[in-house]
XYZ file of C-alpha atoms in Angstrom:
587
model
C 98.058 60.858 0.554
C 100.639 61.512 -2.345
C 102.412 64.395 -0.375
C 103.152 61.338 2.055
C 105.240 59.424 -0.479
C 108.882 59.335 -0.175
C 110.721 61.795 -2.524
C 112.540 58.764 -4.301
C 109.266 56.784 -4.783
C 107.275 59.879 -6.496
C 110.267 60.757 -8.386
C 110.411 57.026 -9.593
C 106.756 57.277 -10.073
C 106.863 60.460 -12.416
C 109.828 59.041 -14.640
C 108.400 55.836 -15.797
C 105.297 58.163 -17.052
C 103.581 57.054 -19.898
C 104.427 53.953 -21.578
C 104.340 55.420 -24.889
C 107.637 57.902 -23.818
C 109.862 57.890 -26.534
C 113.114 55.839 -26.424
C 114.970 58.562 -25.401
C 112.702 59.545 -22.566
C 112.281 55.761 -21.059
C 116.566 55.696 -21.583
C 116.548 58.899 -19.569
C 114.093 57.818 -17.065
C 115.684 54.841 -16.353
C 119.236 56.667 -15.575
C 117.258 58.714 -13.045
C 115.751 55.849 -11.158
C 119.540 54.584 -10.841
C 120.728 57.803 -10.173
C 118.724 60.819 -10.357
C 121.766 62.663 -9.405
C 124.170 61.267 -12.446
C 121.253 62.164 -14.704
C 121.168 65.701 -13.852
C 125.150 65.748 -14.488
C 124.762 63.397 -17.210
C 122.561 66.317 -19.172
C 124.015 69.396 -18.042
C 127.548 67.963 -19.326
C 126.075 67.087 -22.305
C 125.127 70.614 -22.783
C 127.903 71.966 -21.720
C 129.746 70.218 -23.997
C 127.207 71.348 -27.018
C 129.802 71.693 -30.205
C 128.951 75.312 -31.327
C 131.848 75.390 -33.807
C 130.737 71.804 -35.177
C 130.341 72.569 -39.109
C 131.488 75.682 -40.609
C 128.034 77.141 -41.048
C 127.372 78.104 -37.269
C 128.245 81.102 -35.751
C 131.703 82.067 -34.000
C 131.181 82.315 -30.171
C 133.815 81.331 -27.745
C 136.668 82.326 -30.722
C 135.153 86.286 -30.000
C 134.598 86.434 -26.435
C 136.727 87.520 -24.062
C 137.831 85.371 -21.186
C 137.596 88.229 -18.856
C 134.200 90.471 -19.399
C 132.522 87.014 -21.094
C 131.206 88.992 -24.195
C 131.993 90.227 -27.695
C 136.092 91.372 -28.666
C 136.502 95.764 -28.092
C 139.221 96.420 -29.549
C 141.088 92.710 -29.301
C 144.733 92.728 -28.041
C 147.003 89.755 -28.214
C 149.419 88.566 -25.552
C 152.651 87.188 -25.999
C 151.844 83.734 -25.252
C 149.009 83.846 -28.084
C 145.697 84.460 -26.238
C 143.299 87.698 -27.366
C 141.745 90.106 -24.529
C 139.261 92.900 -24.784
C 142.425 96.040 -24.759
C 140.492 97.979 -22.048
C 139.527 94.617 -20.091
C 143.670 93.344 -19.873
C 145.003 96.952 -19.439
C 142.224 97.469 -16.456
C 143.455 94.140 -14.845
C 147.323 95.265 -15.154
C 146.466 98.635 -14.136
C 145.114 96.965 -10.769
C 147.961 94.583 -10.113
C 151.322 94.467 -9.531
C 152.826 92.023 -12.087
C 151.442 91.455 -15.743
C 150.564 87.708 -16.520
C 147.970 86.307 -19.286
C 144.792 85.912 -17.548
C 144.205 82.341 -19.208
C 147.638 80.441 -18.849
C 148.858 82.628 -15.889
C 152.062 83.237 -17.981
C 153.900 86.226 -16.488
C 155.751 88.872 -18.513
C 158.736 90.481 -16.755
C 157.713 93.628 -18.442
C 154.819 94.646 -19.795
C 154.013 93.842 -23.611
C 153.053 96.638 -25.801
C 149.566 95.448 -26.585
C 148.628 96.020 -30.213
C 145.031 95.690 -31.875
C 144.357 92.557 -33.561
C 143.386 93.930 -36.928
C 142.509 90.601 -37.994
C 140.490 89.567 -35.127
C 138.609 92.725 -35.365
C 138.081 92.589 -38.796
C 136.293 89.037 -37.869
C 134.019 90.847 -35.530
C 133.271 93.453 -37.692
C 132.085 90.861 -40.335
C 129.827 89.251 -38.118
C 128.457 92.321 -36.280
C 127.558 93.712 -40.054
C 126.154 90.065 -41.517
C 123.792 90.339 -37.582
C 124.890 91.997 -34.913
C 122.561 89.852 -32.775
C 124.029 86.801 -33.444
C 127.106 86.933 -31.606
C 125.524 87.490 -28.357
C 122.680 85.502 -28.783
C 124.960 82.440 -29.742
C 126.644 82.753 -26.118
C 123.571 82.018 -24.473
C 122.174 79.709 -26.647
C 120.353 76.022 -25.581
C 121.384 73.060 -27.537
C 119.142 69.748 -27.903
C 120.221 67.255 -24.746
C 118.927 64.375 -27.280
C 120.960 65.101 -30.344
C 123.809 62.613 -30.714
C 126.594 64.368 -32.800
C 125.376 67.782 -34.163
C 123.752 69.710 -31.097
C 120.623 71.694 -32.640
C 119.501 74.768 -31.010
C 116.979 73.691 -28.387
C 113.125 75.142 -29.566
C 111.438 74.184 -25.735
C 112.213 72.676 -22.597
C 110.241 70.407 -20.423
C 110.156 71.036 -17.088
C 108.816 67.667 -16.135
C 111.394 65.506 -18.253
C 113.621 68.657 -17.053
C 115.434 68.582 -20.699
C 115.576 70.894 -23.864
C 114.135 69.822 -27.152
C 114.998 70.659 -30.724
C 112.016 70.413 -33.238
C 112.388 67.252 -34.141
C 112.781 65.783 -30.674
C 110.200 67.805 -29.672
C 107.288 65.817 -32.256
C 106.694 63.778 -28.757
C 105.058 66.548 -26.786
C 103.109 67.402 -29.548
C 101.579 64.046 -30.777
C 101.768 62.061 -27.436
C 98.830 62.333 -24.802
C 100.805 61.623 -22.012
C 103.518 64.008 -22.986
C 101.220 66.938 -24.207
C 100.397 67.675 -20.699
C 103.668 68.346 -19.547
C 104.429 72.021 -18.954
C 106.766 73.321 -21.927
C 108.653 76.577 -21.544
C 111.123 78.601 -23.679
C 114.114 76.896 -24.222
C 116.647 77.265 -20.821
C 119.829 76.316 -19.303
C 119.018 76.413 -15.605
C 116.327 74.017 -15.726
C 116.881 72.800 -12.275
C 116.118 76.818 -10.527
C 112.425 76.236 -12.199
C 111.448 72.482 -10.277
C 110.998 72.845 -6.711
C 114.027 71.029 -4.860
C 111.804 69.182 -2.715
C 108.994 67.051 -4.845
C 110.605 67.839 -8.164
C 107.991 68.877 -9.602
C 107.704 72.289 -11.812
C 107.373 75.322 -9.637
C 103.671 76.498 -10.951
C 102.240 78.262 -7.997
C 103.141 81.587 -6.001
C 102.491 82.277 -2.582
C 101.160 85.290 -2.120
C 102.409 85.101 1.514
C 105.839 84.089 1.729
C 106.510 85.912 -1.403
C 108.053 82.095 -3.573
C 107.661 80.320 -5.738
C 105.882 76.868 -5.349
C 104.778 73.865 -7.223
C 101.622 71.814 -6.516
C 102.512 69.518 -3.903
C 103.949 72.513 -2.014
C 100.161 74.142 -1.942
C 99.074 70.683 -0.419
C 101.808 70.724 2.201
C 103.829 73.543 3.801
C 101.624 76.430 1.898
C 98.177 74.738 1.986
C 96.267 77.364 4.031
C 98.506 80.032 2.379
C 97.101 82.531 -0.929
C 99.012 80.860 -3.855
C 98.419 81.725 -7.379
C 98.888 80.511 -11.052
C 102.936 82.268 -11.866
C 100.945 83.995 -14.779
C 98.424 85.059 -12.799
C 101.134 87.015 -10.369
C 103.532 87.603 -13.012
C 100.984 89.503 -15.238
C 99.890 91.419 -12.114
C 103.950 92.306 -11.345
C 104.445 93.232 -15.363
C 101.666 95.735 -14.631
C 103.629 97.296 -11.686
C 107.049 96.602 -13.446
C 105.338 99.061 -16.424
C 104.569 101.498 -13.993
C 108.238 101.115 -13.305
C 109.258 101.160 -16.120
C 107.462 104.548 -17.101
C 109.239 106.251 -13.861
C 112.249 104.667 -15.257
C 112.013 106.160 -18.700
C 111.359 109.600 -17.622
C 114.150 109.472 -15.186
C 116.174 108.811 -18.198
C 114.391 111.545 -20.055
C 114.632 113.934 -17.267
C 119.104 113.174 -16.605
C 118.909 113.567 -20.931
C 117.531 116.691 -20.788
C 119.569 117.527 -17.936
C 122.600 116.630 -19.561
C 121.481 119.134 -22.664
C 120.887 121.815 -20.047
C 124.449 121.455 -18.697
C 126.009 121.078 -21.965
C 123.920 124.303 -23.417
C 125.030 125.873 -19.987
C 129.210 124.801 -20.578
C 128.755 125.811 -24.260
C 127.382 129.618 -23.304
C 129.683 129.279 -20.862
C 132.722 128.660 -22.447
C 131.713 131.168 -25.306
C 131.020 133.741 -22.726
C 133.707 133.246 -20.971
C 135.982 133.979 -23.984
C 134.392 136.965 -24.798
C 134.462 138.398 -21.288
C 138.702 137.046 -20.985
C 139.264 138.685 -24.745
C 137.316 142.273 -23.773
C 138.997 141.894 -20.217
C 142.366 141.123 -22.020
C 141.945 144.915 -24.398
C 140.981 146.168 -21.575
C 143.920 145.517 -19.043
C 146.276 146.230 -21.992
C 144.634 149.751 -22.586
C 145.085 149.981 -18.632
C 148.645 149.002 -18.512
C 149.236 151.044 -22.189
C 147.920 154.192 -19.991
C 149.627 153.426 -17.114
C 153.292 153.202 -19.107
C 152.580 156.468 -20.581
C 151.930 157.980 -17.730
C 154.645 156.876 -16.149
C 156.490 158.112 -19.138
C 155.510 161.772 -18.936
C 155.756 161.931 -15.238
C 159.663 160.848 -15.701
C 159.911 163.482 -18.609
C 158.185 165.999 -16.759
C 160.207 165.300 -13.822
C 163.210 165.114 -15.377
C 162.353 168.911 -17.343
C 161.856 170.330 -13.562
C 164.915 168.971 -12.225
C 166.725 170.347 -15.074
C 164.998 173.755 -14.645
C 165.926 173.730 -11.143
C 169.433 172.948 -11.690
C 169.537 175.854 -14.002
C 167.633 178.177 -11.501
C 170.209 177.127 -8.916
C 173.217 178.080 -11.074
C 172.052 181.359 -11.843
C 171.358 182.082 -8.109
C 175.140 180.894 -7.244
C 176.904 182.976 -10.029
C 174.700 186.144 -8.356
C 175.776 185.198 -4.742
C 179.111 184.891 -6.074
C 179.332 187.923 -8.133
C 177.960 189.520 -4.658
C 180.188 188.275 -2.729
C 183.040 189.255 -4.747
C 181.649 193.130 -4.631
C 181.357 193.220 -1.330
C 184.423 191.696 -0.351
C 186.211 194.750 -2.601
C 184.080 197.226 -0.259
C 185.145 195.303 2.686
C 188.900 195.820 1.821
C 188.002 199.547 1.396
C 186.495 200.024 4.715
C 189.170 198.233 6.503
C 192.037 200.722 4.535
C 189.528 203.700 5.726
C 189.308 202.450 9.174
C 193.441 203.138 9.893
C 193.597 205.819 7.748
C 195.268 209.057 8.690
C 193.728 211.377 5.591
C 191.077 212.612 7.586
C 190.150 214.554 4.553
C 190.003 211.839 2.325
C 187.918 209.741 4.562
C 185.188 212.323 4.423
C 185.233 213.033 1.143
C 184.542 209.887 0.231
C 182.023 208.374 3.326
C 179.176 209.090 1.697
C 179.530 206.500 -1.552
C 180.567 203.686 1.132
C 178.448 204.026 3.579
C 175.164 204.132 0.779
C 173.214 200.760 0.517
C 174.979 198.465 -1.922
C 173.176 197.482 -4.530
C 172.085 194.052 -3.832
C 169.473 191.769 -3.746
C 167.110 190.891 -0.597
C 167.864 187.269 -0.595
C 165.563 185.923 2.183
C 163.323 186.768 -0.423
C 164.079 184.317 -2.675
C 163.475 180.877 -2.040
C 163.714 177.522 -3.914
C 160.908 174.758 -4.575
C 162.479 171.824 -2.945
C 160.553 168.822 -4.345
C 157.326 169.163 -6.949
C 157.476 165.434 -7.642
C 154.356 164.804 -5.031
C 152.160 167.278 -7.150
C 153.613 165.814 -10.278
C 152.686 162.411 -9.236
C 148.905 163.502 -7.975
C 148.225 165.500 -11.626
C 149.497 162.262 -13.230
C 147.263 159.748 -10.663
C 144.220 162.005 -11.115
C 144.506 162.016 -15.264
C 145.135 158.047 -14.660
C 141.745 158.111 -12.775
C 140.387 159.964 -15.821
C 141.459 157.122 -18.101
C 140.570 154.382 -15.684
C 136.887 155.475 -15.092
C 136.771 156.033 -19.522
C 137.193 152.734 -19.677
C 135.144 150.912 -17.048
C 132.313 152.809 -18.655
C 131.258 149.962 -20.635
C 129.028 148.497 -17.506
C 127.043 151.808 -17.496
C 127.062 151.765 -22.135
C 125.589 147.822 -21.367
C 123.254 148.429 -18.435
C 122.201 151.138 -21.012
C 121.294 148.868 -23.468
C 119.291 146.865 -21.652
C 117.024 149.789 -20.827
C 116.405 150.214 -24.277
C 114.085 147.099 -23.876
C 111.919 148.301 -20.621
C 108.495 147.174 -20.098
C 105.675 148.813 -17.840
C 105.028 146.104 -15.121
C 101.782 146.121 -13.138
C 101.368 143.724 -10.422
C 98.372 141.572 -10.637
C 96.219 141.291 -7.227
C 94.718 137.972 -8.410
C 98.264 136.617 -7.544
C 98.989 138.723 -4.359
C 99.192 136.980 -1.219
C 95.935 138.527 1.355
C 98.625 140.070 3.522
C 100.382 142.311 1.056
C 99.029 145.655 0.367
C 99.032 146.647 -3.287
C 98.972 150.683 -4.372
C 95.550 151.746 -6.739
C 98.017 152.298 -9.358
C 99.333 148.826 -9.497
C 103.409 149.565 -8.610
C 103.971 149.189 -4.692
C 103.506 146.393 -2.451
C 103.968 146.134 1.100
C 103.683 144.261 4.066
C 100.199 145.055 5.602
C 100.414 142.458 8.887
C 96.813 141.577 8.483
C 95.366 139.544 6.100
C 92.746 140.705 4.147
C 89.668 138.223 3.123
C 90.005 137.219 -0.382
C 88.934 134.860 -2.476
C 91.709 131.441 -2.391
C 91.769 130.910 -6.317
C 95.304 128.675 -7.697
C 96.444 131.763 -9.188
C 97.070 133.345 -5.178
C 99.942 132.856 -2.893
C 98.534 131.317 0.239
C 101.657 130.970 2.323
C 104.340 133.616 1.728
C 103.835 137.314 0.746
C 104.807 136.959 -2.922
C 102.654 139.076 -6.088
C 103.335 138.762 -9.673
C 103.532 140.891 -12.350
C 99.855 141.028 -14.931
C 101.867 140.539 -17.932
C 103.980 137.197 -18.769
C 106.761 136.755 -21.358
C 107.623 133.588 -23.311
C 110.314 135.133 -25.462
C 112.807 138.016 -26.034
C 113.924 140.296 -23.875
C 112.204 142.438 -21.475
C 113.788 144.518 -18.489
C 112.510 146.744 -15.394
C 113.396 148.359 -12.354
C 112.249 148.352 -8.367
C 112.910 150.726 -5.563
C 114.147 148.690 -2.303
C 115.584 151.954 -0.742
C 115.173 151.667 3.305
C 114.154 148.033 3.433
C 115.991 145.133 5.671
C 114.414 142.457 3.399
C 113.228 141.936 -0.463
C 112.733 139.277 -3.174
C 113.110 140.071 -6.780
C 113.275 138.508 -9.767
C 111.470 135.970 -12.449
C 109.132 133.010 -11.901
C 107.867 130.362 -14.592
C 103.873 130.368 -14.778
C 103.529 126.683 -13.815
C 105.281 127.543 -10.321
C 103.553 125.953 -7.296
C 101.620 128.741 -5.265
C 100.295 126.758 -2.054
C 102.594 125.587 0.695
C 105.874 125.593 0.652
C 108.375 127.293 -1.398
C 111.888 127.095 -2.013
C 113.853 129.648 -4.302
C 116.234 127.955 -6.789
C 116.174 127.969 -10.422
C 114.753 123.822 -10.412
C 111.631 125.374 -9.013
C 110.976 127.520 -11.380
C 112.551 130.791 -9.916
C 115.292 133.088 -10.712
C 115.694 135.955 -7.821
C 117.947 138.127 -5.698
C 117.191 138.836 -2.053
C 118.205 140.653 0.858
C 117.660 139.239 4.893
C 118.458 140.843 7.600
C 119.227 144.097 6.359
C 122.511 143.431 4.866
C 122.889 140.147 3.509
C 122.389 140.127 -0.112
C 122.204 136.725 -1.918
C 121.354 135.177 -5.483
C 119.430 131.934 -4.598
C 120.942 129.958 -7.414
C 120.485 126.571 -5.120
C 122.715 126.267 -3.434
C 122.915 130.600 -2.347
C 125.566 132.882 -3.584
C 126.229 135.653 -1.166
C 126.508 138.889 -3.241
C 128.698 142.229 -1.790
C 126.823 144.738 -2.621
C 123.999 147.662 -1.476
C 121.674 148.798 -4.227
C 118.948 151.071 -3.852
C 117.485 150.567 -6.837
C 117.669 147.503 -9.187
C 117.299 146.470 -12.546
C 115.564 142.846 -13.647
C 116.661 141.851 -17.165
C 115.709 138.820 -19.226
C 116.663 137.380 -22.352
C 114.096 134.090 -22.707
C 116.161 132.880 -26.085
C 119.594 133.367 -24.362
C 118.398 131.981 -21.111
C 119.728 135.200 -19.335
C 118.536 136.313 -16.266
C 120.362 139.284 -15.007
C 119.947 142.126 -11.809
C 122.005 145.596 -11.524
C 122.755 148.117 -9.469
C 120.873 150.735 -11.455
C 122.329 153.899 -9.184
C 125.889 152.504 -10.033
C 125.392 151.033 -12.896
C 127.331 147.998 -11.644
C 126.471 144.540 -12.247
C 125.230 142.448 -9.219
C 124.586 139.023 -10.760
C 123.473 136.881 -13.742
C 121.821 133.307 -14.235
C 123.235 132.464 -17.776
C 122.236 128.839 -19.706
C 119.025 128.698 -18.699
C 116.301 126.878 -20.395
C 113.033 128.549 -19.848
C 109.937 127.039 -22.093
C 106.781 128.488 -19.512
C 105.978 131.962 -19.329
C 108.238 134.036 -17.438
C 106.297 136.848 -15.051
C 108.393 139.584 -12.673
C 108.387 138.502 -8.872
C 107.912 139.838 -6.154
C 108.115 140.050 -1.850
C 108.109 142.915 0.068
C 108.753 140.173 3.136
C 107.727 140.783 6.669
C 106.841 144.484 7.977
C 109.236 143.176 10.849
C 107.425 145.399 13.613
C 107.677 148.491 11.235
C 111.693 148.114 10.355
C 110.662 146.875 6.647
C 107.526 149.113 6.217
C 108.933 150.727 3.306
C 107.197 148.803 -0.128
C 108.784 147.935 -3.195
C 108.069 150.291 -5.733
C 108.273 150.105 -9.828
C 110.142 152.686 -11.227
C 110.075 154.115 -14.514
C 113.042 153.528 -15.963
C 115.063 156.568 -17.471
C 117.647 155.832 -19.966
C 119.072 158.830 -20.651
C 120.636 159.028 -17.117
């Protein structure tokens, strides 16, 4: 059998071919019956030593590539010892080590060279890149004739039975000669020896289907006979056709992270010009605050300062009439103490009455003094601060105003409405009923959580409307795109297709924003408003007129419809339904 031959004797066999090989074929054959070994080195030197700078009219290559990242010159740097580096390749390197030496003669710099761009270099580069960009990195990979004796053509085909590459004149051969037209011709390449099988050398034709290789026709006969081998077009047409399905997964993965990246750049953008609108209104507003503030603080020091000066005053009048007092009725005290050792009886008695009358005085426990009004000062001045402060937080309430202005009457639609939720005639409550009802399963229906819709979808400007959630321990509410998912499973984030704010367990209030943001707050009633060109999806407090949160740089492009859960009756503690309001903007 011919699988039985020695691997020496069918290689010898196969070399000395046809005896109409050309002369450079029988010289080639004849090294590898001497040495098959030295023939394979004796051809892969000679195209590794291919000339590609050998006239002036070929392409640069190895004078623009850079030793370290093996392709084209960004931004070429020189060293001091001469040789040019890619600028980010050499500065990476350095970066990473702990001296600085040329990574081609190993020549170290005791300190590290101020690397400048090789203007002239670059301008090379540029030239070529302009005259074909292609070229430069095609000419690195290149395969030169192994037959050509001084200038190296570019190879047009190899042979993987003579395992050598053939220009187009060495080439004539394959083409004229019998023998030689049956040998299997590929594009030209420079690892010839990774497509003959290591074993028979022969070219690896086949594929088995079972151990998943590559195989040539001997192998089939031998190791893989009872195996499922194949033609390599056969199986490599059958893999392009999965590699296209591939490839299609692959492109809209790129498509999808592209669009991404425009969402999160349109996101940063309204952002960043939100942001500066919120810090340069937050900005007038502090300095109003701390503008109102000073003043205050001014008048309460002038007003304090008046009082002390009035009390001061008061307090020096009410000495000077103590005093005064005082004086008086020490003169009367003198003239009782004379009278009292007098011995002109008739004197004293003539004169008893006047100094024994009430003087003429005033009732001084009376008259008291304010000790301190600086605490009631203070509260008049913190209560007209108050005044000022609530003046100018009244913008919330002005812009939940103006979103009212843009109200719509939502009606829930029962085509959507999960069999378990109850749904009022009028089309504006929805509850929890704990049974579920028998209706038809159409795609528009919820058919695993108690969710409804609104009738009326809304693929642009701005629309806004309010529910009642008073006296319930759990709620959804919010927007969902039309082309939402309605069976099985569903998880609340903006990815999916829905924009909402819920409440669970009675007090825990989150905007599921994926991951959840938990939210401080307690409204009885709130307000849903949506602006499908700004990609604005925000919920308030309508009772407070506070905001509770916002889902800004969105990018909505399916109909947006109002959404809905009541959730679970929980035995009776969330019984109450959720109930459209009108909305009433002059509140």
């Amino acid at each position: 059998m011919e699988e039985s031959l020695p691997t020496s004797t069918k290689a010898r066999k196969t070399k000395r071919g046809n005896i109409n090989d050309p002369p450079c074929l029988k010289k080639e054959s004849t090294m590898a019956e001497s040495s098959p070994t030295k023939a394979k080195k004796t051809r892969r030197q000679r195209r590794d030593e291919s000339p590609y700078m050998s006239s002036s009219s070929e392409p640069l290559t190895e004078e623009l590539q850079c030793s370290i990242c093996l392709d084209v010159f960004t931004d070429p740097v020189s060293t001091p010892c001469g040789h040019n580096f890619c600028k980010t390749c050499l500065k990476k390197c350095w970066d990473n080590s702990q001296t600085c030496n040329c990574l081609y003669c190993k020549e170290t710099f005791k300190q590290r060279p101020d690397l400048k761009i090789n203007t002239t270099l670059r301008e090379v580069i540029d030239h070529y890149e302009k005259k074909g960009p292609e070229k430069i990195s095609v000419t690195f990979s290149e395969v030169v004739c192994d037959y050509c004796e001084e200038r190296k053509l570019k190879a047009l085909k190899s042979c993987l039975v003579c395992q050598s590459s053939y220009c187009e004149t060495h080439l004539q051969p394959h083409l004229k000669v019998a023998g030689l037209r049956k040998h299997k011709l590929i594009d030209p390449v420079s690892n010839l020896e990774d497509y003959i099988c290591q074993k028979h050398e022969k070219p690896l034709e086949m594929f088995c289907k079972d151990d998943q290789t590559c195989v040539c026709l001997f192998c089939t006969e031998a190791v893989h006979k009872n195996h499922n081998t194949v033609p390599l077009e056969v199986e490599s047409e059958k893999k392009k056709t999965q590699l296209m399905k591939t490839q299609k997964v692959v492109q809209q993965m790129i498509q999808d992270r592209i669009k991404k990246i425009q969402d999160i750049k349109h996101l940063a953008e309204f952002r960043k010009r939100n942001t500066e609108k919120e810090k340069a209104a937050h900005v007038e507003l502090f300095t109003d605050l701390i503008r109102s503030i000073e003043r205050c603080q001014t008048e309460l020091l002038e007003m304090m300062e008046e009082q002390q000066k009035a009390a001061e005053k008061q307090e020096q009048e009410l000495i000077e009439d103590l005093e005064q007092e005082i004086t008086e009725l020490k003169m009367r005290n003198t003239e009782l103490e004379q009278l009292l050792y007098t011995e002109d009886h008739l004197h004293l008695l003539q004169i008893y009455s006047s100094l024994c009358s009430p003087t003429n005085t005033k009732n001084w426990s009376e008259i008291s003094i304010e000790t301190d009004k600086s605490m009631t000062t203070l509260r008049r001045a913190l209560t007209q601060l108050q005044d000022t402060l609530n003046e100018k937080l009244s913008h919330s309430v002005t812009e939940l105003k103006w979103m009212q202005q843009y109200a719509v009457d939502v009606m829930l639609d029962p085509d959507t409405a999960n069999p378990y939720l109850i749904l009022s005639d009028d089309g504006k409550q929805v509850r929890d009923g704990d049974t579920e009802q028998s209706l038809p399963d159409i795609p528009e229906r919820f058919n695993r959580y108690g969710i409804v819709l609104g009738k009326e979808g809304f693929s642009s400007g701005r629309f806004y409307f309010e529910v009642q959630v008073k006296g319930k321990t759990g709620w959804d509410l919010g927007v969902a795109r039309e082309s939402i998912d309605r069976k099985g499973e569903i998880t609340l984030r903006p990815s999916n297709g829905y924009w909402t704010v819920v409440l669970r367990n009675g007090n825990e209030y989150k905007a599921c924003a994926g991951p959840s943001v938990s939210l401080r707050v307690k409204p009885q009633r709130v307000g849903v408003f949506v602006d499908y060109e700004e990609g604005l999806v925000s919920f308030y407090d309508v009772e407070s007129s506070s905001h509770i949160y916002s889902y800004t740089g969105q990018s909505f492009t399916d109909k947006l419809y109002p959404y809905f859960s009541p959730c679970n009756n929980d035995k009776g503690k969330n019984s109450n339904p959720l109930i459209i309001t009108p909305v009433n903007c002059n509140k």
